[in-house]
N, CA, C and O atoms as a DFTB+ gen file, in Angstrom:
424 C
 N C O
     1  1     -28.631    -134.717      33.540
     2  2     -27.307    -134.396      33.516
     3  2     -26.596    -133.820      34.764
     4  3     -27.183    -132.994      35.461
     5  1     -25.549    -134.170      35.012
     6  2     -24.918    -133.530      36.474
     7  2     -24.239    -132.245      36.178
     8  3     -23.984    -131.783      35.066
     9  1     -24.049    -131.868      37.050
    10  2     -23.134    -130.309      37.079
    11  2     -22.096    -130.375      36.437
    12  3     -21.838    -129.511      35.599
    13  1     -21.234    -131.449      36.689
    14  2     -19.759    -131.592      36.197
    15  2     -19.894    -131.708      34.720
    16  3     -19.035    -131.118      34.065
    17  1     -20.889    -132.413      34.027
    18  2     -21.045    -132.570      32.611
    19  2     -21.378    -131.259      31.961
    20  3     -20.925    -130.907      30.872
    21  1     -22.192    -130.567      32.697
    22  2     -22.436    -129.229      32.051
    23  2     -21.396    -128.407      32.007
    24  3     -21.123    -127.847      30.945
    25  1     -20.593    -128.183      33.226
    26  2     -19.375    -127.370      33.493
    27  2     -18.347    -127.703      32.205
    28  3     -17.746    -126.814      31.601
    29  1     -18.244    -129.174      31.879
    30  2     -17.401    -129.821      30.937
    31  2     -17.731    -129.312      29.510
    32  3     -16.864    -128.992      28.697
    33  1     -19.062    -129.268      29.285
    34  2     -19.605    -128.843      28.117
    35  2     -19.129    -127.462      27.432
    36  3     -18.620    -127.164      26.352
    37  1     -19.620    -126.638      28.800
    38  2     -19.202    -125.154      28.721
    39  2     -17.896    -124.884      28.483
    40  3     -17.534    -124.068      27.635
    41  1     -16.973    -125.671      29.345
    42  2     -15.416    -125.419      29.084
    43  2     -15.139    -125.839      27.341
    44  3     -14.464    -125.115      26.610
    45  1     -15.667    -126.877      26.962
    46  2     -15.257    -127.482      25.695
    47  2     -15.735    -126.393      24.548
    48  3     -15.051    -126.167      23.550
    49  1     -16.979    -125.759      24.813
    50  2     -17.407    -124.808      23.899
    51  2     -16.576    -123.650      23.865
    52  3     -16.147    -123.165      22.818
    53  1     -16.318    -123.151      25.144
    54  2     -15.265    -121.990      24.863
    55  2     -14.041    -122.256      24.405
    56  3     -13.459    -121.405      23.732
    57  1     -13.452    -123.474      24.695
    58  2     -12.201    -123.830      24.144
    59  2     -12.369    -123.925      22.533
    60  3     -11.499    -123.552      21.745
    61  1     -13.590    -124.467      22.172
    62  2     -13.782    -124.175      20.564
    63  2     -13.604    -123.123      20.120
    64  3     -12.845    -122.892      19.178
    65  1     -14.430    -122.104      20.863
    66  2     -14.389    -120.718      20.463
    67  2     -13.230    -120.057      20.313
    68  3     -13.041    -119.289      19.370
    69  1     -12.245    -120.332      21.346
    70  2     -10.980    -119.681      21.254
    71  2     -10.206    -120.311      20.381
    72  3      -9.261    -119.672      19.916
    73  1     -10.405    -121.619      19.979
    74  2      -9.477    -122.360      18.862
    75  2      -9.827    -121.602      17.522
    76  3      -8.940    -121.292      16.726
    77  1     -11.107    -121.331      17.318
    78  2     -11.558    -120.547      15.923
    79  2     -10.983    -119.369      15.936
    80  3     -10.592    -118.925      14.857
    81  1     -10.804    -118.636      17.075
    82  2     -10.199    -117.262      17.132
    83  2      -8.811    -117.287      16.724
    84  3      -8.418    -116.528      15.838
    85  1      -8.066    -118.077      17.287
    86  2      -6.606    -118.385      17.093
    87  2      -6.518    -119.021      15.758
    88  3      -5.468    -118.748      15.176
    89  1      -7.239    -119.704      15.186
    90  2      -7.007    -120.267      13.853
    91  2      -7.017    -118.916      12.766
    92  3      -6.199    -118.721      11.866
    93  1      -8.058    -118.149      13.088
    94  2      -8.120    -116.777      12.304
    95  2      -7.062    -116.020      12.368
    96  3      -6.676    -115.413      11.369
    97  1      -6.414    -115.937      13.579
    98  2      -5.331    -115.067      13.668
    99  2      -4.210    -115.660      12.991
   100  3      -3.433    -114.908      12.403
   101  1      -4.014    -116.916      12.990
   102  2      -2.932    -117.854      12.381
   103  2      -3.055    -117.488      11.031
   104  3      -2.070    -116.946      10.529
   105  1      -4.070    -117.671      10.321
   106  2      -4.338    -117.304       8.813
   107  2      -4.103    -115.901       8.564
   108  3      -3.774    -115.567       7.426
   109  1      -4.220    -115.072       9.433
   110  2      -4.080    -113.703       9.057
   111  2      -2.475    -113.608       8.841
   112  3      -1.945    -113.102       7.852
   113  1      -1.831    -114.157       9.889
   114  2      -0.422    -113.987      10.118
   115  2       0.306    -114.705       8.845
   116  3       1.269    -114.168       8.297
   117  1      -0.176    -115.846       8.454
   118  2       0.425    -116.679       7.487
   119  2       0.193    -115.887       6.073
   120  3       0.998    -115.881       5.142
   121  1      -1.087    -115.213       6.103
   122  2      -1.191    -114.133       4.855
   123  2      -0.189    -113.236       4.791
   124  3       0.535    -113.116       3.803
   125  1      -0.081    -112.485       5.948
   126  2       1.243    -111.366       6.344
   127  2       2.479    -111.847       6.052
   128  3       3.370    -111.174       5.535
   129  1       2.569    -113.059       6.384
   130  2       4.251    -113.432       6.095
   131  2       4.344    -113.837       4.708
   132  3       5.404    -113.618       4.123
   133  1       3.269    -114.465       4.025
   134  2       3.310    -114.796       2.456
   135  2       3.700    -113.316       1.662
   136  3       4.596    -113.181       0.829
   137  1       2.900    -112.399       2.091
   138  2       2.971    -110.996       1.319
   139  2       4.554    -110.391       1.827
   140  3       5.162    -109.608       1.098
   141  1       4.997    -110.752       2.858
   142  2       6.283    -110.220       3.279
   143  2       7.280    -110.867       2.427
   144  3       8.179    -110.217       1.893
   145  1       7.120    -112.356       2.261
   146  2       8.274    -113.258       1.504
   147  2       7.760    -112.742      -0.006
   148  3       8.693    -112.904      -0.793
   149  1       6.903    -112.328      -0.491
   150  2       6.932    -111.812      -1.965
   151  2       7.691    -110.585      -2.060
   152  3       8.431    -110.395      -3.025
   153  1       7.532    -109.529      -0.902
   154  2       8.072    -108.455      -1.204
   155  2       9.686    -108.547      -1.013
   156  3      10.528    -107.834      -1.558
   157  1       9.892    -109.602      -0.106
   158  2      11.428    -109.870      -0.004
   159  2      12.266    -110.389      -1.165
   160  3      13.393    -110.012      -1.486
   161  1      11.511    -111.321      -1.735
   162  2      11.791    -111.836      -3.070
   163  2      11.908    -110.805      -4.153
   164  3      12.883    -110.853      -4.902
   165  1      10.962    -109.843      -4.301
   166  2      11.025    -108.770      -5.168
   167  2      12.131    -107.930      -5.163
   168  3      12.594    -107.429      -6.188
   169  1      12.678    -107.718      -3.770
   170  2      13.762    -106.843      -3.307
   171  2      14.915    -107.703      -3.441
   172  3      16.003    -107.134      -3.538
   173  1      14.885    -108.937      -3.464
   174  2      16.087    -109.686      -3.560
   175  2      16.608    -109.658      -5.143
   176  3      17.803    -109.609      -5.436
   177  1      15.468    -109.701      -6.170
   178  2      15.485    -109.805      -7.324
   179  2      16.199    -108.370      -7.933
   180  3      17.173    -108.340      -8.685
   181  1      15.547    -107.348      -7.473
   182  2      16.239    -105.775      -7.694
   183  2      17.582    -105.671      -7.057
   184  3      18.446    -105.045      -7.670
   185  1      17.849    -106.173      -5.976
   186  2      19.207    -106.277      -5.535
   187  2      20.259    -107.087      -6.435
   188  3      21.375    -106.584      -6.561
   189  1      19.976    -108.333      -7.083
   190  2      20.637    -108.946      -7.826
   191  2      20.897    -108.183      -8.878
   192  3      22.037    -108.041      -9.321
   193  1      19.794    -107.592      -9.397
   194  2      19.918    -106.788     -10.866
   195  2      20.762    -105.530     -10.738
   196  3      21.376    -105.100     -11.715
   197  1      20.809    -104.890      -9.474
   198  2      21.699    -103.898      -9.291
   199  2      23.196    -104.257      -9.239
   200  3      24.085    -103.652      -9.838
   201  1      23.367    -105.454      -8.341
   202  2      24.828    -106.029      -8.285
   203  2      25.256    -106.153      -9.730
   204  3      26.340    -105.695     -10.090
   205  1      24.401    -106.784     -10.599
   206  2      24.860    -107.040     -12.133
   207  2      25.240    -105.877     -12.594
   208  3      26.375    -105.735     -13.047
   209  1      24.179    -104.675     -12.539
   210  2      24.605    -103.570     -13.092
   211  2      26.059    -102.827     -12.636
   212  3      26.779    -102.271     -13.465
   213  1      26.348    -102.896     -11.336
   214  2      27.423    -102.348     -10.658
   215  2      28.619    -103.015     -10.991
   216  3      29.695    -102.418     -11.030
   217  1      28.454    -104.652     -11.323
   218  2      29.606    -105.211     -11.669
   219  2      29.915    -104.988     -13.157
   220  3      31.062    -105.152     -13.571
   221  1      29.027    -104.660     -13.873
   222  2      29.156    -104.177     -15.554
   223  2      29.976    -102.709     -15.551
   224  3      30.585    -102.360     -16.563
   225  1      29.950    -101.926     -14.417
   226  2      30.472    -100.780     -14.824
   227  2      32.127    -100.936     -14.767
   228  3      32.703    -101.494     -13.834
   229  1      32.769    -100.378     -15.870
   230  2      34.062    -100.303     -16.013
   231  2      34.722     -98.807     -15.755
   232  3      34.035     -97.785     -15.727
   233  1      36.021     -98.828     -15.588
   234  2      36.463     -97.592     -15.572
   235  2      36.356     -96.677     -16.722
   236  3      36.391     -95.470     -16.484
   237  1      36.248     -97.029     -17.763
   238  2      35.856     -96.201     -18.880
   239  2      34.567     -95.594     -18.978
   240  3      34.335     -94.654     -19.738
   241  1      33.578     -96.212     -18.086
   242  2      32.163     -96.000     -18.102
   243  2      32.053     -94.774     -16.778
   244  3      31.095     -94.003     -16.722
   245  1      32.967     -94.757     -15.961
   246  2      32.846     -94.320     -14.702
   247  2      33.932     -93.359     -14.414
   248  3      35.034     -93.774     -14.056
   249  1      33.619     -91.782     -14.584
   250  2      34.494     -90.855     -14.381
   251  2      35.177     -90.824     -12.952
   252  3      36.313     -90.409     -12.724
   253  1      34.378     -91.283     -12.131
   254  2      34.605     -91.005     -10.695
   255  2      35.805     -92.034     -10.350
   256  3      36.615     -91.674      -9.496
   257  1      35.971     -93.369     -11.003
   258  2      36.809     -94.264     -10.783
   259  2      38.108     -93.593     -11.572
   260  3      39.170     -93.610     -10.950
   261  1      38.100     -93.143     -12.589
   262  2      39.308     -92.700     -13.158
   263  2      39.867     -91.426     -12.576
   264  3      40.982     -91.081     -12.968
   265  1      39.276     -90.732     -11.748
   266  2      39.589     -89.797     -11.111
   267  2      39.237     -88.199     -11.915
   268  3      39.728     -87.119     -11.589
   269  1      38.327     -88.433     -12.944
   270  2      37.901     -87.228     -13.598
   271  2      36.785     -86.711     -13.041
   272  3      35.697     -86.891     -13.589
   273  1      36.900     -85.986     -11.858
   274  2      35.761     -85.458     -11.003
   275  2      35.578     -84.050     -11.506
   276  3      36.464     -83.223     -11.724
   277  1      34.174     -83.908     -11.665
   278  2      33.785     -82.437     -11.768
   279  2      33.132     -81.894     -10.491
   280  3      32.796     -82.641      -9.572
   281  1      32.964     -80.557     -10.469
   282  2      32.183     -80.159      -9.280
   283  2      30.963     -80.631      -9.015
   284  3      30.409     -80.361      -7.949
   285  1      30.365     -81.435     -10.000
   286  2      29.004     -81.963      -9.796
   287  2      29.000     -83.177      -8.975
   288  3      28.135     -83.523      -8.171
   289  1      30.236     -83.858      -9.334
   290  2      30.500     -85.072      -8.773
   291  2      30.598     -85.492      -7.198
   292  3      30.587     -86.619      -6.702
   293  1      30.700     -84.169      -6.558
   294  2      30.801     -84.212      -5.011
   295  2      29.614     -84.624      -4.616
   296  3      29.590     -85.148      -3.503
   297  1      28.225     -84.511      -5.425
   298  2      27.050     -85.076      -4.683
   299  2      27.198     -86.575      -4.835
   300  3      26.232     -87.202      -4.399
   301  1      28.100     -87.238      -5.307
   302  2      28.075     -88.743      -5.255
   303  2      28.968     -89.273      -4.016
   304  3      29.028     -90.459      -3.694
   305  1      29.555     -88.372      -3.462
   306  2      30.553     -88.556      -2.403
   307  2      29.796     -89.027      -1.047
   308  3      28.698     -88.616      -0.670
   309  1      30.638     -90.000      -0.384
   310  2      29.754     -90.569       0.935
   311  2      29.209     -89.457       1.786
   312  3      28.210     -89.642       2.480
   313  1      29.770     -88.440       1.753
   314  2      29.358     -87.075       2.601
   315  2      27.875     -87.009       2.182
   316  3      27.046     -87.085       3.090
   317  1      27.441     -86.875       0.897
   318  2      26.111     -86.379       0.506
   319  2      25.313     -87.478       0.034
   320  3      24.098     -87.353       0.187
   321  1      25.719     -88.477      -0.482
   322  2      24.778     -89.688      -1.310
   323  2      24.281     -90.480      -0.301
   324  3      24.925     -90.743       0.715
   325  1      22.973     -90.940      -0.569
   326  2      22.213     -91.808       0.584
   327  2      22.149     -91.186       1.860
   328  3      22.033     -91.981       2.792
   329  1      22.201     -89.789       2.203
   330  2      22.270     -89.266       3.591
   331  2      20.978     -88.829       3.799
   332  3      20.290     -88.355       2.895
   333  1      20.467     -89.016       5.388
   334  2      19.168     -88.431       5.676
   335  2      19.347     -86.818       5.538
   336  3      20.440     -86.303       5.776
   337  1      18.504     -86.241       5.243
   338  2      18.216     -84.690       4.679
   339  2      18.308     -83.873       6.137
   340  3      17.257     -83.389       6.555
   341  1      19.211     -83.748       6.721
   342  2      19.555     -82.865       7.852
   343  2      19.518     -81.356       7.661
   344  3      19.704     -80.844       6.557
   345  1      19.280     -80.676       8.740
   346  2      19.724     -79.245       8.751
   347  2      21.103     -79.000       8.200
   348  3      21.287     -78.135       7.344
   349  1      22.067     -79.739       8.672
   350  2      23.391     -79.504       8.520
   351  2      23.755     -80.056       7.280
   352  3      24.766     -79.577       6.768
   353  1      23.129     -81.007       6.641
   354  2      23.402     -81.348       5.187
   355  2      22.736     -80.176       4.210
   356  3      23.245     -79.694       3.198
   357  1      21.561     -79.888       4.757
   358  2      20.950     -78.616       4.038
   359  2      21.729     -77.465       3.824
   360  3      21.736     -76.833       2.768
   361  1      22.435     -77.173       4.904
   362  2      23.510     -75.895       4.979
   363  2      24.808     -76.173       3.810
   364  3      25.225     -75.400       2.947
   365  1      25.188     -77.358       4.093
   366  2      26.298     -77.720       3.209
   367  2      26.133     -77.819       1.870
   368  3      27.043     -77.503       1.104
   369  1      24.780     -78.334       1.382
   370  2      24.452     -78.276       0.045
   371  2      23.988     -76.781      -0.325
   372  3      24.187     -76.372      -1.469
   373  1      23.473     -76.098       0.479
   374  2      23.145     -74.500       0.267
   375  2      24.528     -73.763      -0.297
   376  3      24.718     -73.141      -1.343
   377  1      25.337     -74.049       0.709
   378  2      26.727     -73.710       0.251
   379  2      27.276     -73.782      -0.845
   380  3      27.688     -72.849      -1.534
   381  1      27.321     -75.363      -1.148
   382  2      27.940     -75.880      -2.521
   383  2      27.037     -75.148      -3.508
   384  3      27.617     -74.497      -4.377
   385  1      25.858     -75.155      -3.506
   386  2      25.035     -74.409      -4.724
   387  2      25.360     -72.872      -4.964
   388  3      25.560     -72.347      -6.059
   389  1      25.370     -72.263      -3.733
   390  2      25.803     -70.997      -3.948
   391  2      27.124     -70.761      -4.437
   392  3      27.283     -69.850      -5.249
   393  1      28.342     -71.625      -3.964
   394  2      29.587     -71.617      -4.642
   395  2      29.400     -71.883      -6.114
   396  3      30.028     -71.125      -6.854
   397  1      28.628     -72.848      -6.707
   398  2      28.685     -73.181      -8.036
   399  2      27.733     -71.951      -8.766
   400  3      27.938     -71.792      -9.969
   401  1      26.908     -71.244      -8.243
   402  2      26.121     -69.988      -8.789
   403  2      27.319     -68.827      -8.984
   404  3      27.649     -68.107      -9.927
   405  1      27.665     -68.960      -8.001
   406  2      28.856     -67.624      -8.200
   407  2      30.040     -67.880      -9.068
   408  3      30.641     -66.946      -9.599
   409  1      30.460     -69.390      -9.257
   410  2      31.283     -69.657     -10.157
   411  2      30.896     -69.435     -11.589
   412  3      31.597     -68.853     -12.416
   413  1      29.503     -70.047     -11.837
   414  2      28.860     -69.968     -13.127
   415  2      28.448     -68.722     -13.442
   416  3      28.754     -68.279     -14.549
   417  1      27.725     -67.974     -12.585
   418  2      27.436     -66.585     -12.871
   419  2      28.028     -65.491     -12.607
   420  3      27.751     -64.441     -13.185
   421  1      28.970     -65.606     -11.648
   422  2      29.923     -64.509     -11.427
   423  2      29.382     -63.688     -10.342
   424  3      29.994     -62.692      -9.957
């Protein structure tokens, strides 16, 4: 065999090994993508169920919509609801709880 043929075989073997490695990474990526797709579908289903629940809320069921607010309903306001718990929010909540305690217990 000539030197060129040996080098060609070595290059071919090296390329085949790289191909096997790339195929393995591709399969792993496909598995990850499929798992993510399943999670997204589950989230979409949950979101659709939540949208349906919200659509079915009427004024008679929701005191906030009717304007019948209590001191507890403040926690559903945009200022507090679904916010990151920061030091500032902690201070605001502490002051609110202290105010409620004073109002209730004297």
